[in-house]
PDB file of C-alpha atoms in Angstrom:
ATOM      1  CA  MET A   1     -11.249  12.824 -29.395  1.00  0.00           C
ATOM      2  CA  ARG A   2     -10.393  11.943 -26.175  1.00  0.00           C
ATOM      3  CA  HIS A   3     -12.255  14.792 -24.586  1.00  0.00           C
ATOM      4  CA  ARG A   4     -13.355  14.528 -20.653  1.00  0.00           C
ATOM      5  CA  ARG A   5     -10.854  11.562 -20.177  1.00  0.00           C
ATOM      6  CA  HIS A   6      -8.943  11.483 -17.042  1.00  0.00           C
ATOM      7  CA  SER A   7      -7.023   7.652 -17.406  1.00  0.00           C
ATOM      8  CA  SER A   8      -3.719   7.587 -19.010  1.00  0.00           C
ATOM      9  CA  LYS A   9      -3.348   4.450 -21.124  1.00  0.00           C
ATOM     10  CA  LEU A  10      -0.283   3.568 -20.204  1.00  0.00           C
ATOM     11  CA  ASN A  11       0.676   2.326 -22.747  1.00  0.00           C
ATOM     12  CA  ARG A  12      -1.234  -0.453 -22.353  1.00  0.00           C
ATOM     13  CA  THR A  13      -4.001  -2.203 -23.954  1.00  0.00           C
ATOM     14  CA  VAL A  14      -6.923  -2.938 -21.509  1.00  0.00           C
ATOM     15  CA  GLU A  15      -6.813  -5.746 -20.782  1.00  0.00           C
ATOM     16  CA  HIS A  16      -3.714  -5.606 -19.330  1.00  0.00           C
ATOM     17  CA  ARG A  17      -4.367  -2.624 -17.759  1.00  0.00           C
ATOM     18  CA  THR A  18      -6.982  -3.802 -15.689  1.00  0.00           C
ATOM     19  CA  ALA A  19      -4.730  -6.906 -15.091  1.00  0.00           C
ATOM     20  CA  LEU A  20      -1.962  -3.976 -14.187  1.00  0.00           C
ATOM     21  CA  MET A  21      -4.062  -2.455 -11.825  1.00  0.00           C
ATOM     22  CA  ARG A  22      -5.889  -5.401 -10.442  1.00  0.00           C
ATOM     23  CA  ASN A  23      -2.386  -6.971  -8.657  1.00  0.00           C
ATOM     24  CA  LEU A  24      -1.387  -3.039  -7.241  1.00  0.00           C
ATOM     25  CA  ALA A  25      -4.384  -2.875  -6.017  1.00  0.00           C
ATOM     26  CA  GLY A  26      -3.686  -6.241  -4.119  1.00  0.00           C
ATOM     27  CA  ALA A  27      -0.677  -5.521  -3.365  1.00  0.00           C
ATOM     28  CA  LEU A  28      -1.232  -1.649  -1.678  1.00  0.00           C
ATOM     29  CA  ILE A  29      -4.370  -3.544   0.341  1.00  0.00           C
ATOM     30  CA  ASP A  30      -1.874  -6.436   1.684  1.00  0.00           C
ATOM     31  CA  ASN A  31       1.647  -4.622   2.251  1.00  0.00           C
ATOM     32  CA  GLU A  32       0.156  -0.442   2.571  1.00  0.00           C
ATOM     33  CA  ILE A  33       2.994   0.634   0.803  1.00  0.00           C
ATOM     34  CA  ILE A  34       4.753  -0.226  -2.642  1.00  0.00           C
ATOM     35  CA  HIS A  35       7.958   1.139  -4.853  1.00  0.00           C
ATOM     36  CA  THR A  36       6.281   1.948  -8.584  1.00  0.00           C
ATOM     37  CA  THR A  37       6.111   4.393 -11.654  1.00  0.00           C
ATOM     38  CA  GLU A  38       4.770   7.091 -10.984  1.00  0.00           C
ATOM     39  CA  ALA A  39       1.913   7.701 -13.535  1.00  0.00           C
ATOM     40  CA  LYS A  40       1.445   3.202 -12.043  1.00  0.00           C
ATOM     41  CA  ALA A  41       0.771   5.363  -8.594  1.00  0.00           C
ATOM     42  CA  LYS A  42      -0.900   8.481  -9.859  1.00  0.00           C
ATOM     43  CA  GLN A  43      -3.310   6.229 -11.331  1.00  0.00           C
ATOM     44  CA  LEU A  44      -3.735   3.772  -8.616  1.00  0.00           C
ATOM     45  CA  LYS A  45      -4.335   6.249  -6.426  1.00  0.00           C
ATOM     46  CA  GLN A  46      -7.967   7.097  -8.178  1.00  0.00           C
ATOM     47  CA  TYR A  47      -8.134   3.207  -8.382  1.00  0.00           C
ATOM     48  CA  VAL A  48      -7.822   2.232  -4.158  1.00  0.00           C
ATOM     49  CA  GLU A  49     -10.072   5.595  -3.217  1.00  0.00           C
ATOM     50  CA  ARG A  50     -12.404   4.021  -5.762  1.00  0.00           C
ATOM     51  CA  ILE A  51     -12.742   0.652  -3.767  1.00  0.00           C
ATOM     52  CA  ILE A  52     -12.019   2.164  -0.194  1.00  0.00           C
ATOM     53  CA  THR A  53     -15.485   3.755  -0.438  1.00  0.00           C
ATOM     54  CA  ILE A  54     -17.344   1.199  -2.191  1.00  0.00           C
ATOM     55  CA  ALA A  55     -15.949  -0.768   0.812  1.00  0.00           C
ATOM     56  CA  LYS A  56     -16.904   2.472   3.554  1.00  0.00           C
ATOM     57  CA  ASP A  57     -20.659   1.578   2.177  1.00  0.00           C
ATOM     58  CA  GLY A  58     -20.694  -2.009   2.411  1.00  0.00           C
ATOM     59  CA  VAL A  59     -19.286  -1.651   6.425  1.00  0.00           C
ATOM     60  CA  ALA A  60     -22.170   0.856   7.144  1.00  0.00           C
ATOM     61  CA  ALA A  61     -24.716  -0.946   5.509  1.00  0.00           C
ATOM     62  CA  ASN A  62     -26.445  -3.093   8.183  1.00  0.00           C
ATOM     63  CA  ASP A  63     -26.978  -5.307   5.795  1.00  0.00           C
ATOM     64  CA  THR A  64     -30.737  -5.529   6.596  1.00  0.00           C
ATOM     65  CA  LYS A  65     -31.520  -5.610   2.001  1.00  0.00           C
ATOM     66  CA  GLY A  66     -27.876  -7.382   1.611  1.00  0.00           C
ATOM     67  CA  VAL A  67     -26.003  -4.012   0.689  1.00  0.00           C
ATOM     68  CA  GLY A  68     -23.363  -4.707   2.435  1.00  0.00           C
ATOM     69  CA  LEU A  69     -22.770  -8.438  -0.061  1.00  0.00           C
ATOM     70  CA  ALA A  70     -23.692  -6.387  -2.962  1.00  0.00           C
ATOM     71  CA  LYS A  71     -20.771  -3.769  -1.721  1.00  0.00           C
ATOM     72  CA  ARG A  72     -17.819  -7.025  -1.400  1.00  0.00           C
ATOM     73  CA  ARG A  73     -18.987  -8.668  -5.103  1.00  0.00           C
ATOM     74  CA  LEU A  74     -18.376  -5.010  -6.577  1.00  0.00           C
ATOM     75  CA  ALA A  75     -15.218  -5.356  -4.327  1.00  0.00           C
ATOM     76  CA  PHE A  76     -13.910  -8.787  -5.402  1.00  0.00           C
ATOM     77  CA  SER A  77     -14.748  -7.302  -9.467  1.00  0.00           C
ATOM     78  CA  TYR A  78     -12.106  -4.280  -8.920  1.00  0.00           C
ATOM     79  CA  LEU A  79      -9.867  -6.997  -7.433  1.00  0.00           C
ATOM     80  CA  ASN A  80     -10.327 -10.254  -7.984  1.00  0.00           C
ATOM     81  CA  ASN A  81      -8.083 -10.938  -5.003  1.00  0.00           C
ATOM     82  CA  LYS A  82     -10.462 -12.712  -1.802  1.00  0.00           C
ATOM     83  CA  ASP A  83      -7.438 -12.876   0.852  1.00  0.00           C
ATOM     84  CA  ALA A  84      -7.160  -8.604  -0.289  1.00  0.00           C
ATOM     85  CA  VAL A  85     -11.212  -8.377   0.013  1.00  0.00           C
ATOM     86  CA  LYS A  86     -11.528  -9.599   3.310  1.00  0.00           C
ATOM     87  CA  LYS A  87      -8.538  -7.261   4.501  1.00  0.00           C
ATOM     88  CA  LEU A  88      -9.745  -4.017   2.910  1.00  0.00           C
ATOM     89  CA  PHE A  89     -13.477  -4.903   4.372  1.00  0.00           C
ATOM     90  CA  GLY A  90     -12.343  -5.620   7.981  1.00  0.00           C
ATOM     91  CA  ASP A  91      -9.632  -3.673   8.710  1.00  0.00           C
ATOM     92  CA  ILE A  92      -8.650  -0.869   6.344  1.00  0.00           C
ATOM     93  CA  ALA A  93     -12.230   0.062   5.357  1.00  0.00           C
ATOM     94  CA  PRO A  94     -13.266   0.467   9.374  1.00  0.00           C
ATOM     95  CA  ARG A  95     -10.073   3.012   9.621  1.00  0.00           C
ATOM     96  CA  PHE A  96     -10.988   5.398   6.613  1.00  0.00           C
ATOM     97  CA  HIS A  97     -14.580   5.330   8.423  1.00  0.00           C
ATOM     98  CA  GLN A  98     -14.585   9.072   9.518  1.00  0.00           C
ATOM     99  CA  ARG A  99     -12.439  10.728   6.444  1.00  0.00           C
ATOM    100  CA  PRO A 100     -14.111  11.213   3.947  1.00  0.00           C
ATOM    101  CA  GLY A 101     -11.776  10.675   1.175  1.00  0.00           C
ATOM    102  CA  GLY A 102      -7.636  10.837   0.547  1.00  0.00           C
ATOM    103  CA  TYR A 103      -7.277   7.593   1.400  1.00  0.00           C
ATOM    104  CA  THR A 104      -3.708   7.102  -0.020  1.00  0.00           C
ATOM    105  CA  ARG A 105      -0.488   9.985  -0.281  1.00  0.00           C
ATOM    106  CA  VAL A 106       2.070   9.383  -3.494  1.00  0.00           C
ATOM    107  CA  VAL A 107       5.303  10.592  -2.558  1.00  0.00           C
ATOM    108  CA  LYS A 108       8.139  10.595  -4.979  1.00  0.00           C
ATOM    109  CA  SER A 109      11.761   9.040  -4.757  1.00  0.00           C
ATOM    110  CA  ARG A 110      14.567   8.797  -6.840  1.00  0.00           C
ATOM    111  CA  PRO A 111      14.378   7.890 -10.676  1.00  0.00           C
ATOM    112  CA  ARG A 112      15.288   4.285 -11.259  1.00  0.00           C
ATOM    113  CA  GLN A 113      18.323   3.543 -11.535  1.00  0.00           C
ATOM    114  CA  GLY A 114      18.507   1.622 -14.336  1.00  0.00           C
ATOM    115  CA  ASP A 115      16.105   3.848 -17.105  1.00  0.00           C
ATOM    116  CA  GLY A 116      16.224   6.893 -15.428  1.00  0.00           C
ATOM    117  CA  ALA A 117      12.070   6.484 -15.363  1.00  0.00           C
ATOM    118  CA  PRO A 118      10.706   8.380 -11.989  1.00  0.00           C
ATOM    119  CA  MET A 119      10.207   5.973  -9.050  1.00  0.00           C
ATOM    120  CA  ALA A 120       7.366   6.834  -5.713  1.00  0.00           C
ATOM    121  CA  TYR A 121       5.970   4.949  -2.876  1.00  0.00           C
ATOM    122  CA  ILE A 122       2.310   5.188  -2.947  1.00  0.00           C
ATOM    123  CA  GLU A 123       1.109   4.747   0.822  1.00  0.00           C
ATOM    124  CA  PHE A 124      -1.994   4.815   3.237  1.00  0.00           C
ATOM    125  CA  VAL A 125      -2.358   7.786   4.672  1.00  0.00           C
ATOM    126  CA  ASP A 126      -2.917   6.541   8.117  1.00  0.00           C
ATOM    127  CA  ARG A 127      -0.548   3.855   7.841  1.00  0.00           C
ATOM    128  CA  VAL A 128       1.119   2.544  11.339  1.00  0.00           C
ATOM    129  CA  VAL A 129       4.914   2.381  10.678  1.00  0.00           C
ATOM    130  CA  GLU A 130       6.822   0.585  13.615  1.00  0.00           C
ATOM    131  CA  VAL A 131       9.725   1.278  14.765  1.00  0.00           C
ATOM    132  CA  LYS A 132      12.283  -1.048  15.482  1.00  0.00           C
ATOM    133  CA  GLU A 133      14.465   0.201  18.058  1.00  0.00           C
ATOM    134  CA  VAL A 134      18.165   0.434  17.570  1.00  0.00           C
ATOM    135  CA  GLU A 135      20.546  -1.016  20.424  1.00  0.00           C
ATOM    136  CA  GLU A 136      23.628   0.270  20.800  1.00  0.00           C
ATOM    137  CA  PRO A 137      26.861  -1.959  19.788  1.00  0.00           C
ATOM    138  CA  LYS A 138      28.450  -3.200  23.017  1.00  0.00           C
ATOM    139  CA  LYS A 139      32.644  -2.476  23.371  1.00  0.00           C
ATOM    140  CA  PRO A 140      34.656  -5.684  23.527  1.00  0.00           C
ATOM    141  CA  ALA A 141      35.681  -5.351  26.500  1.00  0.00           C
ATOM    142  CA  ARG A 142      38.808  -5.363  27.018  1.00  0.00           C
ATOM    143  CA  LYS A 143      41.610  -7.626  27.483  1.00  0.00           C
ATOM    144  CA  LYS A 144      43.400  -7.160  30.796  1.00  0.00           C
ATOM    145  CA  LYS A 145      47.253  -7.789  30.663  1.00  0.00           C
ATOM    146  CA  ALA A 146      48.382 -10.632  32.273  1.00  0.00           C
ATOM    147  CA  GLN A 147      50.709 -10.250  34.873  1.00  0.00           C
ATOM    148  CA  PRO A 148      53.996 -11.239  34.973  1.00  0.00           C
ATOM    149  CA  ALA A 149      54.535 -14.610  37.013  1.00  0.00           C
ATOM    150  CA  ALA A 150      55.617 -13.144  40.771  1.00  0.00           C
ATOM    151  CA  GLN A 151      60.195 -14.194  41.124  1.00  0.00           C
ATOM    152  CA  ALA A 152      60.542 -16.437  43.709  1.00  0.00           C
TER     153      ALA A 152
END
């Protein structure tokens, strides 16, 4: 019986599920927003929030007893990606040092066109969005009509 089991199987084996979560978590940490199915996004939210809490504890530790290194290794065991761990401890965990939880949000989007699967975006709550200024298109200069030549 599956009493008190809160994670869904996503119709995958254990190995496939762990590889999927590692890849999605690494992509989310690198890009700070990803587009995936709603079920995967909900599972990824739990997975990533646990990793960010580990990273926050590692950043807050004053490293006298090697706590920071142990937390870094623990985060690496979840992610299996050195670049993602570096960005997690250097950029993302310090951003969330005041927040007690709820580091990510799942925003539903329209269903996938091919099979109608419910899709969603998952992003960090304090993601910085760069807004590009749109320049108004310039009106083409009017061509002046040629003046008739002066008749002599």
